[in-house]
Amino acid sequence: MSSMTVSVTDLKSCQNTRDDMKNWSASFLIFILIFFVDVSLVGQAVADKSFDKRLKELLTFDIPQIDVKEAHTKFGAVIFLDAREEEEYNVSHIPNAIHIGYKKFDEEAVVHLPKDSSLVVYCSVGYRSEKIGNRLEEMGFTNVRNLYGSIFEWVNNGYEVVDKSGPVRKVHTYNKKWSRWVKNADVKKVL
């Protein structure tokens, strides 16, 4: 039988190695969690990187986001709420959307809806609809999503918009500065 001697230095070295592994594992886990939490907070990216960057600066993400492609696949299963001004809504809107406004938010337009309705709120880019989404949650609605990129990204993806007469290829761009985010050349920009 051979005898084995272990010094205090050897024990400390083993302890340090084990601590280093724990620290590395913890750091890696934190990195993964931050990455996935960050992705879930900002929603899906829009096609135009500069538009996406501007949205991430503009929005607070306190209302869950829904990407336009996902919202389009759920058409008929969700209720679209238009948080733009009436003049903008009259130019074009997502089919069957309920106009609720922004400056003159029309609570009466939604009081008849069940509180667990799947609501998708949109405006031009998502800023006003995010604010209205907060108001809807304050009213007790429990399934509110903000359309990421809003109607601009909707038309950029070629999805249908309508006015009171039917399908149209135009959108109100709020102002000249914001109109640059409508990239679909087939869509007329109305100010």
Coordinates of N, CA and C in Angstrom, one line a residue:
M1 N 0.8 -1.2 0.0 CA 0.0 0.0 0.0 C 0.9 1.2 0.0
S2 N 0.5 2.1 -0.9 CA 1.3 3.4 -0.9 C 0.5 4.4 -0.1
S3 N 1.3 5.3 0.5 CA 0.7 6.3 1.3 C 0.6 7.6 0.4
M4 N -0.4 8.3 0.6 CA -0.6 9.5 -0.2 C -0.6 10.7 0.8
T5 N 0.2 11.7 0.5 CA 0.1 12.8 1.3 C -0.4 14.0 0.5
V6 N -1.4 14.6 1.1 CA -2.0 15.8 0.5 C -1.7 17.0 1.4
S7 N -1.1 18.0 0.8 CA -0.8 19.2 1.5 C -2.0 20.1 1.5
V8 N -1.9 21.1 2.4 CA -2.9 22.1 2.5 C -2.9 22.9 1.2
T9 N -1.8 23.1 0.6 CA -1.7 23.8 -0.7 C -2.5 23.1 -1.7
D10 N -2.3 21.8 -1.8 CA -3.0 20.9 -2.8 C -4.5 21.1 -2.6
L11 N -5.0 21.0 -1.3 CA -6.4 21.2 -1.0 C -7.0 22.5 -1.5
K12 N -6.2 23.6 -1.2 CA -6.6 24.9 -1.6 C -6.7 25.1 -3.1
S13 N -5.7 24.4 -3.8 CA -5.7 24.5 -5.2 C -6.9 23.8 -5.8
C14 N -7.3 22.6 -5.3 CA -8.5 21.9 -5.7 C -9.8 22.8 -5.4
Q15 N -9.8 23.4 -4.3 CA -11.0 24.3 -4.0 C -11.1 25.4 -4.9
N16 N -9.9 26.1 -5.2 CA -9.9 27.2 -6.2 C -10.4 26.8 -7.5
T17 N -9.9 25.6 -8.0 CA -10.4 25.1 -9.3 C -11.9 24.9 -9.3
R18 N -12.4 24.3 -8.3 CA -13.8 24.0 -8.2 C -14.6 25.4 -8.1
D19 N -14.1 26.4 -7.4 CA -14.7 27.7 -7.3 C -14.7 28.4 -8.7
D20 N -13.6 28.2 -9.4 CA -13.5 28.8 -10.7 C -14.5 28.2 -11.7
M21 N -14.7 26.9 -11.6 CA -15.7 26.3 -12.5 C -17.1 26.7 -12.1
K22 N -17.4 26.9 -10.8 CA -18.7 27.4 -10.4 C -18.9 28.8 -10.9
N23 N -17.9 29.6 -10.8 CA -18.0 31.0 -11.3 C -18.2 31.1 -12.8
W24 N -17.5 30.3 -13.5 CA -17.6 30.2 -15.0 C -19.0 29.7 -15.4
S25 N -19.4 28.7 -14.7 CA -20.8 28.2 -15.0 C -21.9 29.2 -14.7
A26 N -21.7 29.9 -13.6 CA -22.7 30.9 -13.2 C -22.7 32.0 -14.2
S27 N -21.5 32.5 -14.6 CA -21.4 33.6 -15.6 C -22.0 33.2 -16.9
F28 N -21.7 31.9 -17.4 CA -22.3 31.5 -18.6 C -23.8 31.4 -18.5
L29 N -24.4 30.9 -17.4 CA -25.8 30.9 -17.3 C -26.4 32.3 -17.3
I30 N -25.8 33.2 -16.6 CA -26.3 34.6 -16.6 C -26.3 35.2 -18.0
F31 N -25.2 34.9 -18.8 CA -25.1 35.4 -20.1 C -26.3 34.9 -21.0
I32 N -26.5 33.6 -20.9 CA -27.6 32.9 -21.6 C -29.0 33.5 -21.2
L33 N -29.2 33.7 -19.9 CA -30.5 34.3 -19.5 C -30.7 35.7 -20.0
I34 N -29.6 36.5 -19.9 CA -29.7 37.9 -20.4 C -30.0 37.9 -21.8
F35 N -29.3 37.1 -22.6 CA -29.5 37.0 -24.0 C -31.0 36.7 -24.4
F36 N -31.5 35.7 -23.8 CA -32.9 35.3 -24.1 C -33.9 36.3 -23.5
V37 N -33.7 36.8 -22.4 CA -34.6 37.8 -21.8 C -34.6 39.0 -22.7
D38 N -33.4 39.5 -23.1 CA -33.4 40.7 -24.0 C -34.1 40.4 -25.3
V39 N -34.0 39.2 -25.9 CA -34.7 38.9 -27.1 C -36.2 38.9 -26.9
S40 N -36.6 38.4 -25.8 CA -38.1 38.4 -25.6 C -38.6 39.7 -25.3
L41 N -37.9 40.6 -24.7 CA -38.3 42.0 -24.5 C -38.5 42.8 -25.7
V42 N -37.6 42.7 -26.7 CA -37.7 43.5 -27.8 C -38.5 43.0 -29.0
G43 N -39.0 41.8 -28.9 CA -39.9 41.2 -29.9 C -39.1 40.9 -31.1
Q44 N -39.7 40.7 -32.2 CA -39.1 40.4 -33.5 C -38.5 41.6 -34.1
A45 N -37.5 41.5 -34.9 CA -36.9 42.6 -35.6 C -37.7 42.8 -36.9
V46 N -37.7 44.1 -37.3 CA -38.3 44.4 -38.6 C -37.2 44.3 -39.7
A47 N -37.6 44.2 -40.9 CA -36.7 44.0 -42.0 C -35.6 45.0 -42.1
D48 N -36.0 46.3 -42.0 CA -35.0 47.4 -42.1 C -34.3 47.6 -40.8
K49 N -33.0 47.4 -40.8 CA -32.2 47.5 -39.6 C -32.2 48.9 -38.9
S50 N -32.3 50.0 -39.7 CA -32.3 51.3 -39.1 C -33.7 51.6 -38.5
F51 N -34.7 51.0 -39.1 CA -36.1 51.2 -38.6 C -36.1 50.4 -37.3
D52 N -35.6 49.2 -37.3 CA -35.6 48.3 -36.1 C -34.8 49.0 -34.9
K53 N -33.7 49.6 -35.3 CA -32.9 50.3 -34.3 C -33.7 51.5 -33.7
R54 N -34.4 52.2 -34.5 CA -35.2 53.4 -34.1 C -36.4 52.9 -33.2
L55 N -37.0 51.8 -33.5 CA -38.1 51.2 -32.7 C -37.5 50.8 -31.3
K56 N -36.4 50.2 -31.3 CA -35.8 49.8 -30.0 C -35.5 51.0 -29.1
E57 N -35.2 52.1 -29.7 CA -34.9 53.4 -29.0 C -36.2 54.0 -28.5
L58 N -37.2 53.9 -29.3 CA -38.5 54.6 -29.1 C -39.4 53.9 -28.1
L59 N -39.5 52.6 -28.1 CA -40.4 51.8 -27.3 C -39.9 51.5 -25.9
T60 N -40.7 51.3 -25.0 CA -40.3 50.9 -23.6 C -40.5 49.4 -23.4
F61 N -41.2 48.7 -24.3 CA -41.4 47.3 -24.2 C -42.1 46.8 -22.9
D62 N -42.9 47.7 -22.3 CA -43.7 47.3 -21.1 C -45.0 46.6 -21.5
I63 N -45.3 46.6 -22.8 CA -46.4 45.8 -23.4 C -45.8 44.8 -24.3
P64 N -46.2 43.5 -24.2 CA -45.6 42.5 -25.0 C -45.8 42.9 -26.5
Q65 N -44.8 42.6 -27.3 CA -44.8 42.8 -28.7 C -45.3 41.6 -29.5
I66 N -45.8 41.9 -30.7 CA -46.1 40.8 -31.6 C -45.6 41.2 -33.0
D67 N -44.9 40.4 -33.6 CA -44.3 40.6 -34.9 C -45.5 40.6 -36.0
V68 N -45.3 41.4 -37.1 CA -46.4 41.5 -38.0 C -46.7 40.2 -38.7
K69 N -45.6 39.4 -39.0 CA -45.9 38.1 -39.6 C -46.7 37.2 -38.7
E70 N -46.4 37.2 -37.4 CA -47.2 36.3 -36.5 C -48.6 36.8 -36.4
A71 N -48.7 38.2 -36.3 CA -50.1 38.8 -36.2 C -50.9 38.4 -37.5
H72 N -50.2 38.5 -38.6 CA -50.9 38.2 -39.9 C -51.4 36.7 -39.9
T73 N -50.6 35.8 -39.3 CA -51.1 34.4 -39.3 C -52.2 34.2 -38.3
K74 N -52.4 35.1 -37.4 CA -53.5 35.0 -36.4 C -54.7 35.8 -36.8
F75 N -54.7 36.4 -38.0 CA -55.8 37.2 -38.5 C -57.1 36.4 -38.3
G76 N -58.1 37.1 -37.7 CA -59.3 36.4 -37.5 C -59.4 35.9 -36.1
A77 N -58.3 35.6 -35.5 CA -58.2 35.0 -34.1 C -57.9 36.2 -33.1
V78 N -57.5 37.3 -33.6 CA -57.2 38.5 -32.8 C -58.0 39.6 -33.2
I79 N -58.1 40.6 -32.3 CA -58.9 41.8 -32.6 C -57.8 42.9 -32.8
F80 N -57.8 43.6 -33.9 CA -56.9 44.7 -34.2 C -57.5 46.0 -33.7
L81 N -56.8 46.8 -33.0 CA -57.2 48.1 -32.5 C -56.3 49.1 -33.1
D82 N -56.9 50.1 -33.7 CA -56.1 51.2 -34.4 C -56.0 52.4 -33.5
A83 N -54.8 52.7 -33.0 CA -54.6 53.8 -32.0 C -54.1 55.1 -32.7
R84 N -54.4 55.2 -34.0 CA -54.1 56.5 -34.7 C -55.3 57.4 -34.7
E85 N -55.0 58.6 -35.2 CA -56.1 59.6 -35.3 C -57.1 59.2 -36.4
E86 N -58.3 59.7 -36.3 CA -59.3 59.3 -37.3 C -58.9 59.6 -38.7
E87 N -58.2 60.7 -39.0 CA -57.8 61.1 -40.3 C -56.8 60.0 -40.9
E88 N -55.9 59.5 -40.0 CA -55.0 58.4 -40.4 C -55.8 57.1 -40.7
Y89 N -56.7 56.8 -39.8 CA -57.5 55.6 -40.0 C -58.3 55.6 -41.3
N90 N -58.9 56.8 -41.6 CA -59.7 56.9 -42.8 C -58.9 56.7 -44.1
V91 N -57.6 57.0 -44.1 CA -56.8 56.7 -45.3 C -56.6 55.3 -45.5
S92 N -56.3 54.5 -44.5 CA -56.2 53.1 -44.5 C -56.0 52.5 -43.2
H93 N -56.4 51.2 -43.0 CA -56.2 50.5 -41.7 C -56.2 49.0 -42.0
I94 N -55.8 48.3 -41.1 CA -55.9 46.8 -41.2 C -57.3 46.4 -41.2
P95 N -57.7 45.4 -42.1 CA -59.1 45.0 -42.3 C -59.7 44.6 -40.9
N96 N -60.9 45.1 -40.7 CA -61.7 44.8 -39.5 C -61.2 45.5 -38.2
A97 N -60.2 46.3 -38.3 CA -59.6 47.0 -37.1 C -60.7 47.9 -36.6
I98 N -60.7 48.0 -35.3 CA -61.5 48.9 -34.5 C -60.8 50.2 -34.2
H99 N -61.3 51.3 -34.7 CA -60.6 52.6 -34.4 C -60.9 53.0 -32.9
I100 N -59.8 53.2 -32.2 CA -59.9 53.6 -30.8 C -59.2 55.0 -30.5
G101 N -58.4 55.4 -31.5 CA -57.7 56.7 -31.3 C -56.6 56.7 -30.3
Y102 N -56.0 57.9 -30.2 CA -54.9 58.1 -29.3 C -55.2 59.4 -28.4
K103 N -55.2 60.6 -29.0 CA -55.5 61.8 -28.3 C -56.9 61.7 -27.6
K104 N -57.8 61.2 -28.4 CA -59.2 61.1 -27.9 C -59.5 59.6 -27.8
F105 N -58.7 58.9 -26.9 CA -58.9 57.4 -26.7 C -60.4 57.1 -26.5
D106 N -61.0 56.2 -27.3 CA -62.4 55.9 -27.2 C -62.6 54.6 -26.4
E107 N -62.7 54.7 -25.1 CA -62.9 53.5 -24.3 C -64.2 52.8 -24.6
E108 N -65.2 53.5 -25.0 CA -66.5 53.0 -25.4 C -66.4 52.0 -26.5
A109 N -65.4 52.1 -27.4 CA -65.2 51.2 -28.5 C -64.8 49.8 -28.1
V110 N -64.3 49.6 -26.9 CA -63.8 48.3 -26.4 C -64.5 47.8 -25.2
V111 N -65.3 48.6 -24.6 CA -65.9 48.1 -23.3 C -66.8 46.8 -23.5
H112 N -67.3 46.6 -24.6 CA -68.1 45.4 -24.9 C -67.3 44.1 -25.1
L113 N -65.9 44.3 -25.3 CA -65.1 43.1 -25.5 C -64.8 42.4 -24.2
P114 N -64.7 41.0 -24.3 CA -64.3 40.3 -23.1 C -62.9 40.7 -22.7
K115 N -62.6 40.7 -21.4 CA -61.3 41.2 -20.9 C -60.2 40.3 -21.3
D116 N -60.5 39.0 -21.6 CA -59.4 38.1 -22.1 C -59.3 38.0 -23.6
S117 N -59.9 39.0 -24.3 CA -59.8 39.0 -25.8 C -58.3 39.2 -26.2
S118 N -57.9 38.5 -27.3 CA -56.6 38.7 -27.8 C -56.6 40.0 -28.6
L119 N -56.0 41.0 -28.1 CA -56.0 42.4 -28.7 C -54.6 42.7 -29.2
V120 N -54.6 43.2 -30.5 CA -53.3 43.6 -31.1 C -53.5 45.1 -31.4
V121 N -52.8 46.0 -30.7 CA -52.9 47.4 -30.9 C -51.8 47.9 -31.8
Y122 N -52.1 48.8 -32.7 CA -51.1 49.4 -33.6 C -51.4 50.8 -33.9
C123 N -50.4 51.5 -34.4 CA -50.5 52.9 -34.8 C -49.6 53.0 -36.1
S124 N -48.8 54.0 -36.2 CA -47.9 54.1 -37.4 C -46.6 53.2 -37.2
V125 N -46.0 53.4 -36.0 CA -44.7 52.7 -35.8 C -44.8 51.9 -34.5
G126 N -45.7 52.2 -33.6 CA -45.8 51.4 -32.3 C -45.7 52.2 -31.0
Y127 N -45.4 53.5 -31.1 CA -45.2 54.3 -29.9 C -46.6 54.6 -29.3
R128 N -47.5 55.2 -30.1 CA -48.8 55.5 -29.5 C -49.6 54.3 -29.1
S129 N -49.5 53.2 -29.9 CA -50.2 52.0 -29.6 C -49.7 51.3 -28.3
E130 N -48.4 51.5 -28.0 CA -47.8 51.0 -26.7 C -48.5 51.7 -25.6
K131 N -48.6 53.1 -25.7 CA -49.3 53.9 -24.6 C -50.7 53.4 -24.5
I132 N -51.4 53.2 -25.6 CA -52.8 52.8 -25.5 C -52.9 51.4 -24.9
G133 N -51.9 50.5 -25.2 CA -51.9 49.2 -24.7 C -51.8 49.3 -23.1
N134 N -51.1 50.2 -22.6 CA -51.0 50.4 -21.1 C -52.4 50.8 -20.6
R135 N -53.1 51.6 -21.3 CA -54.4 52.1 -20.9 C -55.4 50.9 -20.9
L136 N -55.3 50.0 -21.9 CA -56.1 48.9 -22.0 C -55.9 47.9 -20.9
E137 N -54.6 47.7 -20.5 CA -54.3 46.9 -19.3 C -54.9 47.5 -18.1
E138 N -54.8 48.8 -17.9 CA -55.4 49.5 -16.8 C -57.0 49.3 -16.7
M139 N -57.6 49.1 -17.9 CA -59.0 48.8 -18.0 C -59.3 47.4 -17.7
G140 N -58.3 46.5 -17.5 CA -58.5 45.1 -17.1 C -58.3 44.1 -18.2
F141 N -57.9 44.6 -19.4 CA -57.6 43.6 -20.5 C -56.3 42.9 -20.2
T142 N -56.4 41.6 -20.4 CA -55.2 40.7 -20.0 C -54.4 40.1 -21.1
N143 N -54.8 40.3 -22.3 CA -54.1 39.7 -23.5 C -53.9 40.8 -24.5
V144 N -53.0 41.8 -24.2 CA -52.8 42.9 -25.1 C -51.4 42.8 -25.7
R145 N -51.3 43.0 -27.0 CA -50.0 43.0 -27.7 C -49.8 44.2 -28.5
N146 N -48.6 44.8 -28.6 CA -48.3 45.9 -29.4 C -47.7 45.4 -30.7
L147 N -48.3 45.8 -31.9 CA -47.8 45.3 -33.2 C -46.4 46.0 -33.5
Y148 N -45.4 45.2 -33.4 CA -44.0 45.7 -33.6 C -43.8 46.2 -35.0
G149 N -43.5 47.5 -35.1 CA -43.4 48.2 -36.4 C -44.7 48.7 -37.0
S150 N -45.8 48.3 -36.3 CA -47.2 48.7 -36.6 C -47.6 48.7 -38.0
I151 N -48.4 49.7 -38.5 CA -49.0 49.6 -39.8 C -47.9 49.8 -40.9
F152 N -46.8 50.5 -40.5 CA -45.7 50.7 -41.5 C -45.1 49.4 -41.9
E153 N -44.8 48.6 -40.9 CA -44.2 47.3 -41.1 C -45.2 46.3 -41.8
W154 N -46.5 46.5 -41.4 CA -47.6 45.7 -42.0 C -47.6 45.9 -43.5
V155 N -47.6 47.2 -44.0 CA -47.6 47.4 -45.4 C -46.2 47.1 -46.1
N156 N -45.1 47.3 -45.3 CA -43.8 46.9 -45.8 C -43.8 45.4 -46.2
N157 N -44.5 44.6 -45.5 CA -44.6 43.2 -45.7 C -45.6 42.8 -46.8
G158 N -46.3 43.8 -47.3 CA -47.2 43.6 -48.4 C -48.6 43.2 -48.0
Y159 N -48.9 43.3 -46.7 CA -50.2 42.9 -46.2 C -51.3 43.9 -46.5
E160 N -52.5 43.4 -46.6 CA -53.6 44.3 -47.1 C -54.0 45.3 -46.0
V161 N -54.3 46.5 -46.6 CA -55.0 47.6 -45.8 C -56.2 48.0 -46.6
V162 N -57.1 48.6 -45.9 CA -58.4 49.0 -46.5 C -58.8 50.4 -46.1
D163 N -59.7 51.0 -46.8 CA -60.4 52.1 -46.4 C -61.9 51.8 -46.4
K164 N -62.8 52.7 -46.3 CA -64.2 52.4 -46.2 C -64.8 51.7 -47.5
S165 N -64.0 51.9 -48.6 CA -64.5 51.3 -49.9 C -63.9 50.0 -50.2
G166 N -62.8 49.6 -49.5 CA -62.2 48.3 -49.7 C -60.7 48.4 -49.7
P167 N -60.0 47.4 -50.3 CA -58.5 47.4 -50.3 C -57.9 48.6 -51.0
V168 N -56.8 49.1 -50.4 CA -56.1 50.2 -51.0 C -54.6 50.0 -50.9
R169 N -53.8 50.8 -51.6 CA -52.4 50.7 -51.6 C -51.8 52.0 -51.1
K170 N -52.3 52.5 -50.0 CA -51.8 53.7 -49.4 C -51.9 53.7 -47.9
V171 N -51.1 54.5 -47.3 CA -51.0 54.6 -45.8 C -50.7 56.0 -45.4
H172 N -51.4 56.5 -44.3 CA -51.0 57.8 -43.8 C -49.7 57.7 -43.0
T173 N -48.8 58.5 -43.3 CA -47.4 58.4 -42.7 C -47.2 59.3 -41.5
Y174 N -48.2 59.9 -41.0 CA -48.1 60.7 -39.8 C -47.4 62.0 -40.1
N175 N -46.2 62.0 -40.5 CA -45.5 63.2 -41.0 C -44.4 62.8 -42.0
K176 N -43.8 63.8 -42.6 CA -42.7 63.6 -43.6 C -41.6 62.8 -43.0
K177 N -41.2 63.1 -41.8 CA -40.0 62.5 -41.1 C -40.3 61.0 -40.9
W178 N -41.5 60.6 -40.5 CA -41.8 59.2 -40.3 C -42.0 58.4 -41.5
S179 N -42.4 59.1 -42.6 CA -42.7 58.5 -43.9 C -41.6 57.7 -44.4
R180 N -40.3 58.0 -44.1 CA -39.2 57.2 -44.6 C -39.2 55.8 -44.2
W181 N -40.0 55.4 -43.1 CA -40.0 54.0 -42.7 C -41.0 53.2 -43.5
V182 N -41.8 53.8 -44.4 CA -42.6 53.0 -45.3 C -41.7 52.7 -46.5
K183 N -41.3 51.5 -46.6 CA -40.3 51.1 -47.7 C -40.9 50.4 -48.9
N184 N -42.2 50.0 -48.8 CA -42.8 49.3 -49.9 C -43.2 50.4 -51.0
A185 N -42.5 50.2 -52.1 CA -42.7 51.2 -53.2 C -44.1 51.1 -53.8
D186 N -44.8 50.1 -53.6 CA -46.2 49.9 -54.1 C -47.2 50.7 -53.3
V187 N -46.8 51.2 -52.1 CA -47.7 51.9 -51.2 C -47.5 53.4 -51.3
K188 N -48.6 54.1 -51.6 CA -48.6 55.5 -51.7 C -48.5 56.1 -50.2
K189 N -47.6 57.1 -50.0 CA -47.5 57.7 -48.7 C -48.4 59.0 -48.7
V190 N -49.3 59.0 -47.7 CA -50.2 60.1 -47.6 C -49.9 60.9 -46.3
L191 N -49.8 62.2 -46.5 CA -49.5 63.0 -45.3 C -50.8 63.8 -44.8

